[in-house]
mmCIF file of C-alpha atoms in Angstrom:
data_model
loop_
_atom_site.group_PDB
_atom_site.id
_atom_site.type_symbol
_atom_site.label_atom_id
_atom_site.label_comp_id
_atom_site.label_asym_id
_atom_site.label_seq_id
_atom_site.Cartn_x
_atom_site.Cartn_y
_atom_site.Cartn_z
ATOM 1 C CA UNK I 89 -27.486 -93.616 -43.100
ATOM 2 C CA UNK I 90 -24.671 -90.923 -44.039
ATOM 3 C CA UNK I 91 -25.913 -87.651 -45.206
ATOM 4 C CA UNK I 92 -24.742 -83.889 -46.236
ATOM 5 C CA UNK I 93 -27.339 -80.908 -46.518
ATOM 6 C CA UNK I 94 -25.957 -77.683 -48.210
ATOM 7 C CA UNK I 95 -27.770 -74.561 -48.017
ATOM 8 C CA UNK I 96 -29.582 -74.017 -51.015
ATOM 9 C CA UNK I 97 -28.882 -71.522 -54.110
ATOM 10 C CA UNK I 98 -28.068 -70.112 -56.424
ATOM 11 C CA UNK I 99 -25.796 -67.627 -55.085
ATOM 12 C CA UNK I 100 -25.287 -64.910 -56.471
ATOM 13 C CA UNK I 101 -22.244 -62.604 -55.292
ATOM 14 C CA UNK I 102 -20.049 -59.065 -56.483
ATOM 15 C CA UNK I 103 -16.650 -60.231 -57.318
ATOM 16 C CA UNK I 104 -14.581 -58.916 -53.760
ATOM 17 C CA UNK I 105 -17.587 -60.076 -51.592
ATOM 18 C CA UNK I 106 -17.193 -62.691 -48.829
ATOM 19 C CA UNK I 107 -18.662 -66.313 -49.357
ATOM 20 C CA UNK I 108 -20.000 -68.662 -46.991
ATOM 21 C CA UNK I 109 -21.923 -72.137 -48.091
ATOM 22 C CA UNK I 110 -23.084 -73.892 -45.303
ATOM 23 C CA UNK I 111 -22.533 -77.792 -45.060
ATOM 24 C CA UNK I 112 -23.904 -79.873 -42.174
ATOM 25 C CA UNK I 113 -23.994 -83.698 -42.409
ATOM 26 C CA UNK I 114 -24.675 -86.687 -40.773
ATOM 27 C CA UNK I 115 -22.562 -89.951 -40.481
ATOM 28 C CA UNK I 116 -21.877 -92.781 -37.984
ATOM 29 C CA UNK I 117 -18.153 -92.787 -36.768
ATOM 30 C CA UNK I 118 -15.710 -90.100 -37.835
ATOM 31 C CA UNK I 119 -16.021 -89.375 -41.697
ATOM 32 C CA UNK I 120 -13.828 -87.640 -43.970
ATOM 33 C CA UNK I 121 -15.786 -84.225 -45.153
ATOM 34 C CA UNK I 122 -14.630 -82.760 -48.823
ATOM 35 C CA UNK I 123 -15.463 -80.054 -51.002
ATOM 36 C CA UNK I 124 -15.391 -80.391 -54.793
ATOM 37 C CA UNK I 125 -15.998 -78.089 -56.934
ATOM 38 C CA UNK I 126 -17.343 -78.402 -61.031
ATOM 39 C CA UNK I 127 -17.252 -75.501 -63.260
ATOM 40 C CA UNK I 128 -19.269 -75.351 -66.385
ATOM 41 C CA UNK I 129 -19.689 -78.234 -68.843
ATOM 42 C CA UNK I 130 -16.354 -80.374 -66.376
ATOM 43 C CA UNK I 131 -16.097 -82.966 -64.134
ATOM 44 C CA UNK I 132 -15.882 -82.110 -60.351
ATOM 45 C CA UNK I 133 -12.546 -81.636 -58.851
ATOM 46 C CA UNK I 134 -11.497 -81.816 -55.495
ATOM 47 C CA UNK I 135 -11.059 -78.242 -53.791
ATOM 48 C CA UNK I 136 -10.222 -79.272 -50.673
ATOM 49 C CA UNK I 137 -10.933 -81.752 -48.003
ATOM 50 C CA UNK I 138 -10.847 -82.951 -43.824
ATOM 51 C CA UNK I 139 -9.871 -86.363 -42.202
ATOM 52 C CA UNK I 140 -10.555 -85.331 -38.088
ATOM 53 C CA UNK I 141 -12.317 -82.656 -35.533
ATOM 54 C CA UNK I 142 -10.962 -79.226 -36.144
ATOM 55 C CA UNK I 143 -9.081 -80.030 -39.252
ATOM 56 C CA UNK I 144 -9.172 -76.674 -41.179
ATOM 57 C CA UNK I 145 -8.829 -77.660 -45.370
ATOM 58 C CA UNK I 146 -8.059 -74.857 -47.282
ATOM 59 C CA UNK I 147 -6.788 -74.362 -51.164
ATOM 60 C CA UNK I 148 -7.219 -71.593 -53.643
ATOM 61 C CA UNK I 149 -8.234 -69.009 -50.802
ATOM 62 C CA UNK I 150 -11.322 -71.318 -49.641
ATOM 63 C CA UNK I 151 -11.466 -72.442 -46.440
ATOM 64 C CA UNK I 152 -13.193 -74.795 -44.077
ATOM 65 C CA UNK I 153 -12.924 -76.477 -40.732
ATOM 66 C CA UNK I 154 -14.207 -79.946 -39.937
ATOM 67 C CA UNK I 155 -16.522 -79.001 -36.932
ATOM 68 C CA UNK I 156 -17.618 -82.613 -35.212
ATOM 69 C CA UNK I 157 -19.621 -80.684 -32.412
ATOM 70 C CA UNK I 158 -21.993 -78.942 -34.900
ATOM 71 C CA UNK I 159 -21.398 -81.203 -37.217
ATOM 72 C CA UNK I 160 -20.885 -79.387 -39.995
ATOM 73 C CA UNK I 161 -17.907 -78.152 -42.612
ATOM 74 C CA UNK I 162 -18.827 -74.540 -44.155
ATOM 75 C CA UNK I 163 -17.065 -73.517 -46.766
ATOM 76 C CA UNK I 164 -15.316 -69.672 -46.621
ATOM 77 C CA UNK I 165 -13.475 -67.565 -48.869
ATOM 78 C CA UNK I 166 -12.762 -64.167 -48.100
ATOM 79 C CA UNK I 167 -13.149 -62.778 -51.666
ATOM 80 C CA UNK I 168 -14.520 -64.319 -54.151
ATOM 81 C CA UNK I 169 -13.700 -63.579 -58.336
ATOM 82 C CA UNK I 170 -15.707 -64.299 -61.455
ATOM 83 C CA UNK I 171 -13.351 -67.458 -62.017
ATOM 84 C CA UNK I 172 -14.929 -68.857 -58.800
ATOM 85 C CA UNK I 173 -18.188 -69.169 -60.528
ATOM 86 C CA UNK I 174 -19.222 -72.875 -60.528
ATOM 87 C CA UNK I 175 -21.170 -75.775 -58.637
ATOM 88 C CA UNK I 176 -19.950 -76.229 -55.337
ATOM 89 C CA UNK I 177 -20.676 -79.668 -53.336
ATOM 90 C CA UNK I 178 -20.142 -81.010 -49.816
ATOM 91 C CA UNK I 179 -18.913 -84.780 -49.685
ATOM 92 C CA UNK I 180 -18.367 -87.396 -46.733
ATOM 93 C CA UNK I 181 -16.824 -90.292 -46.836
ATOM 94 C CA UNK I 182 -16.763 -93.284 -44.220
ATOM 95 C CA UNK I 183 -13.903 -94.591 -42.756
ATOM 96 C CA UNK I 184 -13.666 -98.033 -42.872
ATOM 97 C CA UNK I 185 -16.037 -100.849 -44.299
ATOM 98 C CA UNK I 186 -16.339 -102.633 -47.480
ATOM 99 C CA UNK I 187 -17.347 -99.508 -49.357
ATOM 100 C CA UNK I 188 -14.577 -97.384 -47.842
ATOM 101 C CA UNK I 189 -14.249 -94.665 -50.169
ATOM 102 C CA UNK I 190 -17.526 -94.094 -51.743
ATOM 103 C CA UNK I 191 -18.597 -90.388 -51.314
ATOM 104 C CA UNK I 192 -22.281 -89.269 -50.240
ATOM 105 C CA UNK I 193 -22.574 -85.691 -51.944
ATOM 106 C CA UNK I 194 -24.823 -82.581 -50.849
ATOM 107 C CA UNK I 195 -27.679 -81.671 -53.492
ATOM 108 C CA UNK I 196 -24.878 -78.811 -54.767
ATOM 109 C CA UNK I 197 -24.782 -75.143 -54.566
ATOM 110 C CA UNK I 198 -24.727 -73.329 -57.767
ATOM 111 C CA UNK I 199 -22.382 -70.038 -56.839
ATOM 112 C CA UNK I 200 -22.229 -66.998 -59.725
ATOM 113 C CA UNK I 201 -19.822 -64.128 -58.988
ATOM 114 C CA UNK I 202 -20.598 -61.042 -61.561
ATOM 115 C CA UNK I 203 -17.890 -58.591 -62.145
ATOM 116 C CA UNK B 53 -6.678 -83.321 -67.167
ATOM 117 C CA UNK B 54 -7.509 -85.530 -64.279
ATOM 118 C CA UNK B 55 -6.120 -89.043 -65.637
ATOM 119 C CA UNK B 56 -9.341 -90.617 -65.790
ATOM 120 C CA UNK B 57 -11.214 -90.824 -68.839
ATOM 121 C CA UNK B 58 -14.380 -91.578 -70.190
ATOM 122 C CA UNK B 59 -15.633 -92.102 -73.317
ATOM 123 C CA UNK B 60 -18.055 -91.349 -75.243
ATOM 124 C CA UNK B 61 -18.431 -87.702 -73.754
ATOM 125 C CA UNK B 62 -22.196 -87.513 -75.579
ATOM 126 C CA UNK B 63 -24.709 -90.084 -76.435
ATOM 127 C CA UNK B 64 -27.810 -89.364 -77.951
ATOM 128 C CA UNK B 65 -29.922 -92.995 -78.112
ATOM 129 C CA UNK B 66 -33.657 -93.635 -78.262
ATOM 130 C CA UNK B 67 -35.762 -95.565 -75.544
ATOM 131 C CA UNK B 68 -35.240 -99.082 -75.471
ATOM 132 C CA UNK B 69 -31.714 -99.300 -76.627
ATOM 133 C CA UNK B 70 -28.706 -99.899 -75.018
ATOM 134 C CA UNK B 71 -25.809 -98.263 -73.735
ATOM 135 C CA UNK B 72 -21.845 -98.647 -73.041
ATOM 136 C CA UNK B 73 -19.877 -96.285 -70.817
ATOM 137 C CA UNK B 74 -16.375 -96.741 -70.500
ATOM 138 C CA UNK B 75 -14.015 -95.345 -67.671
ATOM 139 C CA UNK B 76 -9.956 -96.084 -67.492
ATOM 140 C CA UNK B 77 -8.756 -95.002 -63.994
ATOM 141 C CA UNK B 78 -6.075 -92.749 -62.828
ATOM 142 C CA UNK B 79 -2.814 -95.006 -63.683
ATOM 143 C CA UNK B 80 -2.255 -97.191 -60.243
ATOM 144 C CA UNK B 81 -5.789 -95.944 -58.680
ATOM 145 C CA UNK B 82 -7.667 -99.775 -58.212
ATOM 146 C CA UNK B 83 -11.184 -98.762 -57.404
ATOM 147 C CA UNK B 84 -13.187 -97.548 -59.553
ATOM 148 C CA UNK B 85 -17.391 -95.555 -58.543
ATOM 149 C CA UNK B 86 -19.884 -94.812 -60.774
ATOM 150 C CA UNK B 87 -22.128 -91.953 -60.207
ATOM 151 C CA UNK B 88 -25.010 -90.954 -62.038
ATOM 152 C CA UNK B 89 -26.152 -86.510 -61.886
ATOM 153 C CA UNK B 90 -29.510 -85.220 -63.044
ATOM 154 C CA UNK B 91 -31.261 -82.159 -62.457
ATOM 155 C CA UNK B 92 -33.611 -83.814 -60.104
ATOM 156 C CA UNK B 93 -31.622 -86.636 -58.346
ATOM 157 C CA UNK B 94 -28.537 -84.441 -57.885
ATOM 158 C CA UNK B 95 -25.455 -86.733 -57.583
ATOM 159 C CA UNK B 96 -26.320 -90.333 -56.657
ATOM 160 C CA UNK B 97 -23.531 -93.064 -56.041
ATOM 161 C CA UNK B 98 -24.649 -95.997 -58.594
ATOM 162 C CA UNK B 99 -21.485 -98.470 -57.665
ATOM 163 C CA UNK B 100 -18.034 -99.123 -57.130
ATOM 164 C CA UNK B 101 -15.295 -101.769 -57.881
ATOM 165 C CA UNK B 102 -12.305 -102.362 -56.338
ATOM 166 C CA UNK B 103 -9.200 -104.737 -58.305
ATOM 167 C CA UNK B 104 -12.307 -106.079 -60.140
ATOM 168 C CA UNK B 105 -14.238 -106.995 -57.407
ATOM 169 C CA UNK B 106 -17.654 -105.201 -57.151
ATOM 170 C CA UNK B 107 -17.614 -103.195 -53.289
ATOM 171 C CA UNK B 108 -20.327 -101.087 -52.804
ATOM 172 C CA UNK B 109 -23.834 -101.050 -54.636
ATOM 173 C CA UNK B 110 -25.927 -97.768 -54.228
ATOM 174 C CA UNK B 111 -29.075 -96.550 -56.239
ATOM 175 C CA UNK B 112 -28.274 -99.081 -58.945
ATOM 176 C CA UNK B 113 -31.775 -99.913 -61.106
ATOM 177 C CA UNK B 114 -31.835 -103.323 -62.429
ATOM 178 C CA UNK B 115 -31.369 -102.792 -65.707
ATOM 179 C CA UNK B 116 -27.710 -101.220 -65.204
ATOM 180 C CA UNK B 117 -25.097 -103.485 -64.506
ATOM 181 C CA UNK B 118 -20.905 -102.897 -64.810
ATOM 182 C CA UNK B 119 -17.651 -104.746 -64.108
ATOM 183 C CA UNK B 120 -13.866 -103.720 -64.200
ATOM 184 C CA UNK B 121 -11.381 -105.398 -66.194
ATOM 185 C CA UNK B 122 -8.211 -107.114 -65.222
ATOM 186 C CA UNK B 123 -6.711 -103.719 -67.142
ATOM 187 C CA UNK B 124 -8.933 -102.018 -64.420
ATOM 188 C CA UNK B 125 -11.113 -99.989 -66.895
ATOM 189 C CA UNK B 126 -14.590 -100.235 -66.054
ATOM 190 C CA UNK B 127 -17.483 -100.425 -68.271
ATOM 191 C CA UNK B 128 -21.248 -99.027 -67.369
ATOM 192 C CA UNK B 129 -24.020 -100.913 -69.384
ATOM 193 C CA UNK B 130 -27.723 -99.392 -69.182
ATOM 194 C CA UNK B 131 -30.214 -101.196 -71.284
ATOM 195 C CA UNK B 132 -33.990 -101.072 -71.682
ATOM 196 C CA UNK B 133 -33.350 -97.088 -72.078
ATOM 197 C CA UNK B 134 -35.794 -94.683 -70.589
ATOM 198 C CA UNK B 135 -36.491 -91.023 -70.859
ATOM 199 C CA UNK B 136 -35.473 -90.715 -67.064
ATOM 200 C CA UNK B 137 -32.206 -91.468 -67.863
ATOM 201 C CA UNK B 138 -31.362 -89.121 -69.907
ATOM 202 C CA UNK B 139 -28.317 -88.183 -67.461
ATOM 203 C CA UNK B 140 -24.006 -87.229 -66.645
ATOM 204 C CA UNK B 141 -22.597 -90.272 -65.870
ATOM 205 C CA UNK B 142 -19.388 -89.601 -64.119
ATOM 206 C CA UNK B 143 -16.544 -91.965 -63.075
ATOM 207 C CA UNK B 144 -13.957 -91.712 -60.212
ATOM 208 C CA UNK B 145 -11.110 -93.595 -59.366
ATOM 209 C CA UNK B 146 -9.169 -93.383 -56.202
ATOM 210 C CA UNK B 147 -5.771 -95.402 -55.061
ATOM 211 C CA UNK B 148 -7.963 -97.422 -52.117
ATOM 212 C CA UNK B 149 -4.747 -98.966 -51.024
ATOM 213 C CA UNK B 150 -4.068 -100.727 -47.603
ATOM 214 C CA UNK B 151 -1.776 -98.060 -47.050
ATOM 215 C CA UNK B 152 -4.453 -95.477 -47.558
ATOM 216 C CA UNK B 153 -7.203 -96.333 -45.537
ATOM 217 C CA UNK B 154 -8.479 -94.559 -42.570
ATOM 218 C CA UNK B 155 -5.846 -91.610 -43.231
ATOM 219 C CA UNK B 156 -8.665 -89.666 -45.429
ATOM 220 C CA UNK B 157 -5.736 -89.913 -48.461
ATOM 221 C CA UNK B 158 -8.297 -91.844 -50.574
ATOM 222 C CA UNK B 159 -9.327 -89.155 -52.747
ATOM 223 C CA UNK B 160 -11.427 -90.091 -55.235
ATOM 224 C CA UNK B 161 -10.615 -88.248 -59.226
ATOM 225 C CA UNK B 162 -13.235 -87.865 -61.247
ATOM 226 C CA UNK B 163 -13.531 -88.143 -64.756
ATOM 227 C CA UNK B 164 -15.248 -85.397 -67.200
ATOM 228 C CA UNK B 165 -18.537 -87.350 -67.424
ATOM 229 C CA UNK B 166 -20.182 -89.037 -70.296
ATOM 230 C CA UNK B 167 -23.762 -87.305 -71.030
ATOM 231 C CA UNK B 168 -26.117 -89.340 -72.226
ATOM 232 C CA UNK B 169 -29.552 -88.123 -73.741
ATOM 233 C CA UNK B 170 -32.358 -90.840 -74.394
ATOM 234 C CA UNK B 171 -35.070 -89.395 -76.718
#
């Protein structure tokens, strides 16, 4: 079956410093690979997301590319700020099929950026 | 706000009652998932609904059932309550049009979660 595995947390950064959660996943066919992000005591939103191979998603400085070699869809930003503090997860979604749509999440990655 | 909204946000109830979440989508979205988070668990896909139609059925116990309305709200009903469900319940809605498919545009909105704590 599908599948995402994040690298685990927490992580704990200096505001400035450069942030990399890992994302690798497994899927049949050619899923759609999100990031969504929930900050304390919300709902998750989307932060940014991938349809195809090398497909580079980016939105509020983050950044990843859809890699369908390593299979995988880490998630950059160059510098992170205290605002960035939250729960970060990887998603897939299938294409096709009667449950086209659903999302399979990663376990999460708690991230906490001190000043 | 992300258009979808759930109510009640908290629930305190004792083991052995019954519960009733409610979702109303994103205005025009048609399907409607459920997903349950705990600590332990993480995020697990429960079901989803599409134009009232039940799609998709994931780590769904028995004793939870839901359906969607012809308005397209959606209703979550856990009975028989136990302490391990003490839980977020989150809904999402996405469009899940014809149009849509395939092209990765189906991006699911969540709601801000309904927490529910069984004692």
């Amino acid at each position: 079956g599908n599948s995402v595995t994040q690298m685990e947390g927490p992580v704990t950064l200096s505001e400035e410093a450069f942030l990399t959660i890992n994302c690798t996943y497994t899927a049949t066919g050619y899923p759609s690979l999100f990031w969504y992000v929930q900050y304390p005591g919300e709902g998750l939103q989307l932060l940014l997301k991938a349809t195809k191979a090398d497909d580079k998603g980016s939105n509020k400085g983050f950044e990843a590319t859809y890699r369908k070699e390593t299979t995988s869809f880490h998630l950059e930003k160059g510098s992170v700020q205290v605002s960035d503090s939250a729960v970060y997860f990887c998603a897939l979604s299938r294409a096709g099929g009667t449950s086209y749509g659903k999302l399979t999440f990663g376990q999460g990655t708690i991230l906490t950026v001190h000043p | 706000d992300s258009g979808v909204t759930q109510t009640p946000k908290h629930l305190i109830t004792a083991t052995g009652q019954r519960v009733t979440l409610r979702c109303s989508p994103r205005s025009g979205d048609l399907s409607v998932y459920w997903y349950q988070q705990s600590l332990d668990q993480g995020l697990q896909f429960l079901i989803q609904y599409y134009n009232g139609e039940e799609r998709a059925k994931g780590n769904i116990l028995e004793r939870f059932s839901a359906q969607q309305f012809p308005d397209l709200h959606s209703e979550l009903n856990l009975s028989s309550l136990e302490l391990g469900d003490s839980a977020l319940y989150f809904c999402a809605s996405s469009p899940n049009t014809r149009a849509n498919r395939g092209s990765g545009a189906n991006v699911l909105t969540f709601g801000a979660g309904s927490r529910l704590t069984v004692l």
